[in-house]
C-alpha atoms as a PDB file:
ATOM      1  CA  ARG A   1       0.000   0.000   0.000  1.00  0.00           C
ATOM      2  CA  GLY A   2       3.010   2.229  -0.389  1.00  0.00           C
ATOM      3  CA  PHE A   3       4.203   2.158   3.225  1.00  0.00           C
ATOM      4  CA  ARG A   4       7.379   0.549   4.470  1.00  0.00           C
ATOM      5  CA  ILE A   5       6.598  -1.879   7.264  1.00  0.00           C
ATOM      6  CA  GLU A   6       9.357  -2.682   9.738  1.00  0.00           C
ATOM      7  CA  LEU A   7       8.360  -5.877  11.527  1.00  0.00           C
ATOM      8  CA  GLY A   8      11.203  -5.396  14.015  1.00  0.00           C
ATOM      9  CA  GLU A   9       9.782  -2.037  15.053  1.00  0.00           C
ATOM     10  CA  ILE A  10       6.351  -3.578  15.577  1.00  0.00           C
ATOM     11  CA  GLU A  11       7.858  -6.455  17.572  1.00  0.00           C
ATOM     12  CA  THR A  12       9.782  -3.974  19.745  1.00  0.00           C
ATOM     13  CA  ALA A  13       6.608  -1.991  20.429  1.00  0.00           C
ATOM     14  CA  LEU A  14       4.733  -5.189  21.290  1.00  0.00           C
ATOM     15  CA  ALA A  15       7.506  -6.416  23.604  1.00  0.00           C
ATOM     16  CA  ALA A  16       7.550  -3.046  25.402  1.00  0.00           C
ATOM     17  CA  HIS A  17       3.972  -3.602  26.553  1.00  0.00           C
ATOM     18  CA  PRO A  18       3.837  -4.555  30.239  1.00  0.00           C
ATOM     19  CA  GLY A  19       2.998  -8.205  30.695  1.00  0.00           C
ATOM     20  CA  ILE A  20       4.380  -9.425  27.369  1.00  0.00           C
ATOM     21  CA  ALA A  21       7.302 -11.827  27.654  1.00  0.00           C
ATOM     22  CA  GLN A  22       7.740 -12.555  23.936  1.00  0.00           C
ATOM     23  CA  ALA A  23       6.380 -10.908  20.808  1.00  0.00           C
ATOM     24  CA  THR A  24       6.530 -11.262  17.055  1.00  0.00           C
ATOM     25  CA  ALA A  25       4.771  -9.821  14.051  1.00  0.00           C
ATOM     26  CA  ILE A  26       4.220 -11.277  10.600  1.00  0.00           C
ATOM     27  CA  VAL A  27       2.415 -10.456   7.409  1.00  0.00           C
ATOM     28  CA  ARG A  28      -0.127 -13.187   6.673  1.00  0.00           C
ATOM     29  CA  THR A  29      -1.770 -13.962   3.363  1.00  0.00           C
ATOM     30  CA  ASP A  30      -4.573 -16.280   4.457  1.00  0.00           C
ATOM     31  CA  GLN A  31      -6.624 -15.404   1.388  1.00  0.00           C
ATOM     32  CA  PRO A  32      -5.061 -14.755  -2.010  1.00  0.00           C
ATOM     33  CA  GLY A  33      -4.209 -11.107  -2.539  1.00  0.00           C
ATOM     34  CA  GLU A  34      -5.001 -10.091   1.060  1.00  0.00           C
ATOM     35  CA  LYS A  35      -2.004  -9.326   3.241  1.00  0.00           C
ATOM     36  CA  ARG A  36      -2.659  -8.600   6.897  1.00  0.00           C
ATOM     37  CA  LEU A  37      -0.266  -7.575   9.607  1.00  0.00           C
ATOM     38  CA  ILE A  38      -0.715  -9.807  12.654  1.00  0.00           C
ATOM     39  CA  GLY A  39       0.960  -9.541  16.066  1.00  0.00           C
ATOM     40  CA  TYR A  40       1.563 -12.480  18.400  1.00  0.00           C
ATOM     41  CA  ALA A  41       2.339 -12.222  22.092  1.00  0.00           C
ATOM     42  CA  VAL A  42       3.199 -14.578  24.934  1.00  0.00           C
ATOM     43  CA  PRO A  43       2.297 -13.136  28.353  1.00  0.00           C
ATOM     44  CA  THR A  44       4.608 -13.158  31.330  1.00  0.00           C
ATOM     45  CA  GLU A  45       3.703 -15.815  33.864  1.00  0.00           C
ATOM     46  CA  GLY A  46       0.517 -15.000  35.773  1.00  0.00           C
ATOM     47  CA  THR A  47      -0.487 -12.169  33.416  1.00  0.00           C
ATOM     48  CA  THR A  48      -3.681 -11.945  31.396  1.00  0.00           C
ATOM     49  CA  LEU A  49      -3.489  -9.876  28.227  1.00  0.00           C
ATOM     50  CA  ASP A  50      -6.296  -8.124  26.354  1.00  0.00           C
ATOM     51  CA  PRO A  51      -5.625  -8.006  22.583  1.00  0.00           C
ATOM     52  CA  THR A  52      -7.856  -4.948  22.127  1.00  0.00           C
ATOM     53  CA  GLU A  53      -5.985  -3.025  24.811  1.00  0.00           C
ATOM     54  CA  ILE A  54      -2.642  -4.037  23.260  1.00  0.00           C
ATOM     55  CA  ARG A  55      -3.743  -2.739  19.824  1.00  0.00           C
ATOM     56  CA  ARG A  56      -4.911   0.509  21.443  1.00  0.00           C
ATOM     57  CA  ASN A  57      -1.531   0.837  23.156  1.00  0.00           C
ATOM     58  CA  LEU A  58       0.299   0.190  19.874  1.00  0.00           C
ATOM     59  CA  ALA A  59      -1.809   2.838  18.135  1.00  0.00           C
ATOM     60  CA  GLY A  60      -0.296   5.367  20.529  1.00  0.00           C
ATOM     61  CA  SER A  61       3.285   4.514  19.601  1.00  0.00           C
ATOM     62  CA  LEU A  62       3.145   3.323  15.974  1.00  0.00           C
ATOM     63  CA  PRO A  63       1.792   4.855  12.776  1.00  0.00           C
ATOM     64  CA  GLU A  64      -1.710   3.590  11.969  1.00  0.00           C
ATOM     65  CA  TYR A  65      -0.505   1.461   9.047  1.00  0.00           C
ATOM     66  CA  MET A  66       1.887  -0.413  11.370  1.00  0.00           C
ATOM     67  CA  VAL A  67      -0.721  -1.380  13.976  1.00  0.00           C
ATOM     68  CA  PRO A  68      -1.507  -5.084  13.505  1.00  0.00           C
ATOM     69  CA  SER A  69      -4.999  -6.000  12.306  1.00  0.00           C
ATOM     70  CA  ALA A  70      -5.096  -8.484  15.164  1.00  0.00           C
ATOM     71  CA  VAL A  71      -3.021  -9.460  18.173  1.00  0.00           C
ATOM     72  CA  ILE A  72      -3.145 -13.120  19.113  1.00  0.00           C
ATOM     73  CA  ILE A  73      -2.205 -14.234  22.608  1.00  0.00           C
ATOM     74  CA  LEU A  74      -0.439 -17.605  22.815  1.00  0.00           C
ATOM     75  CA  ASP A  75       0.785 -19.711  25.736  1.00  0.00           C
ATOM     76  CA  HIS A  76       4.061 -20.253  23.883  1.00  0.00           C
ATOM     77  CA  PHE A  77       5.472 -19.804  20.406  1.00  0.00           C
ATOM     78  CA  PRO A  78       5.697 -22.848  18.136  1.00  0.00           C
ATOM     79  CA  LEU A  79       9.307 -23.770  17.436  1.00  0.00           C
ATOM     80  CA  THR A  80      11.021 -25.642  14.637  1.00  0.00           C
ATOM     81  CA  SER A  81      13.229 -28.652  15.345  1.00  0.00           C
ATOM     82  CA  ASN A  82      16.153 -26.176  15.418  1.00  0.00           C
ATOM     83  CA  GLY A  83      14.522 -24.186  18.207  1.00  0.00           C
ATOM     84  CA  LYS A  84      13.632 -21.193  16.011  1.00  0.00           C
ATOM     85  CA  LEU A  85      10.204 -19.579  15.736  1.00  0.00           C
ATOM     86  CA  ASP A  86       8.011 -21.603  13.363  1.00  0.00           C
ATOM     87  CA  ARG A  87       6.192 -18.749  11.611  1.00  0.00           C
ATOM     88  CA  LYS A  88       4.162 -21.154   9.462  1.00  0.00           C
ATOM     89  CA  ALA A  89       2.699 -22.778  12.593  1.00  0.00           C
ATOM     90  CA  LEU A  90       1.411 -19.500  14.051  1.00  0.00           C
ATOM     91  CA  PRO A  91      -2.412 -19.568  14.098  1.00  0.00           C
ATOM     92  CA  ALA A  92      -4.516 -17.465  11.771  1.00  0.00           C
ATOM     93  CA  PRO A  93      -6.595 -14.727  13.408  1.00  0.00           C
ATOM     94  CA  ASP A  94     -10.318 -15.208  13.875  1.00  0.00           C
ATOM     95  CA  PHE A  95     -11.936 -11.867  13.077  1.00  0.00           C
ATOM     96  CA  THR A  96     -15.467 -13.225  13.630  1.00  0.00           C
ATOM     97  CA  THR A  97     -15.032 -13.008  17.414  1.00  0.00           C
ATOM     98  CA  ALA A  98     -14.889  -9.201  17.172  1.00  0.00           C
ATOM     99  CA  ILE A  99     -18.258  -8.856  15.441  1.00  0.00           C
ATOM    100  CA  GLY A 100     -20.917  -6.962  17.367  1.00  0.00           C
ATOM    101  CA  ASP A 101     -24.580  -7.848  17.411  1.00  0.00           C
ATOM    102  CA  ARG A 102     -26.359  -4.530  16.788  1.00  0.00           C
ATOM    103  CA  ALA A 103     -28.332  -4.863  13.587  1.00  0.00           C
ATOM    104  CA  PRO A 104     -28.637  -2.103  10.977  1.00  0.00           C
ATOM    105  CA  ARG A 105     -31.504   0.346  11.573  1.00  0.00           C
ATOM    106  CA  THR A 106     -31.766   1.978   8.161  1.00  0.00           C
ATOM    107  CA  PRO A 107     -31.409   0.794   4.553  1.00  0.00           C
ATOM    108  CA  ARG A 108     -28.130   2.728   4.286  1.00  0.00           C
ATOM    109  CA  GLU A 109     -26.688   1.011   7.380  1.00  0.00           C
ATOM    110  CA  GLU A 110     -27.888  -2.349   6.054  1.00  0.00           C
ATOM    111  CA  LEU A 111     -26.115  -1.751   2.746  1.00  0.00           C
ATOM    112  CA  LEU A 112     -22.873  -0.668   4.433  1.00  0.00           C
ATOM    113  CA  CYS A 113     -22.897  -3.638   6.822  1.00  0.00           C
ATOM    114  CA  HIS A 114     -23.519  -5.992   3.913  1.00  0.00           C
ATOM    115  CA  LEU A 115     -20.660  -4.433   1.895  1.00  0.00           C
ATOM    116  CA  PHE A 116     -18.231  -4.567   4.823  1.00  0.00           C
ATOM    117  CA  ALA A 117     -19.121  -8.212   5.468  1.00  0.00           C
ATOM    118  CA  GLU A 118     -18.647  -9.045   1.797  1.00  0.00           C
ATOM    119  CA  VAL A 119     -15.281  -7.279   1.525  1.00  0.00           C
ATOM    120  CA  LEU A 120     -14.020  -8.816   4.770  1.00  0.00           C
ATOM    121  CA  GLN A 121     -15.499 -12.211   3.879  1.00  0.00           C
ATOM    122  CA  LEU A 122     -17.385 -12.421   7.170  1.00  0.00           C
ATOM    123  CA  PRO A 123     -20.905 -13.797   7.730  1.00  0.00           C
ATOM    124  CA  HIS A 124     -22.209 -10.430   8.978  1.00  0.00           C
ATOM    125  CA  VAL A 125     -21.057  -7.112  10.433  1.00  0.00           C
ATOM    126  CA  GLY A 126     -22.835  -4.997  13.042  1.00  0.00           C
ATOM    127  CA  ILE A 127     -23.271  -1.236  12.913  1.00  0.00           C
ATOM    128  CA  ASP A 128     -20.859  -0.649  15.813  1.00  0.00           C
ATOM    129  CA  ASP A 129     -18.051  -2.718  14.285  1.00  0.00           C
ATOM    130  CA  ASN A 130     -14.832  -1.071  13.175  1.00  0.00           C
ATOM    131  CA  PHE A 131     -13.831  -2.053   9.642  1.00  0.00           C
ATOM    132  CA  PHE A 132     -10.131  -1.993  10.538  1.00  0.00           C
ATOM    133  CA  ASP A 133     -10.558  -3.958  13.779  1.00  0.00           C
ATOM    134  CA  LEU A 134     -12.213  -6.699  11.728  1.00  0.00           C
ATOM    135  CA  GLY A 135      -9.195  -6.951   9.458  1.00  0.00           C
ATOM    136  CA  GLY A 136      -9.863  -4.270   6.830  1.00  0.00           C
END
């Protein structure tokens, strides 16, 4: 999209968040032609992390185009037989969990929700949902 993405900078910003022991960021292409920036984090022992709060925190320190579409919390990172991070084994994000349940009230809202759902390839989108939080 014309912006230079530095994964190391995103990983550093993720790792600076309190409660994150390990962090990584990758660009995923789960559907042909659609690249999405995804962050992964492993919490420090005894810490519970909120992906939405982490994204909000990142938005304060990174340019908008460098904020991951999703942050996935893992118990541990998958490793290859050599002990390196197995990027291919990192799970795909599930954007359907972020979908709200408020239905459209007007024909215009109904059309926009339908278009967003179609573009994002989701079953439905609510009127309070953020296009970018759902992976747009």
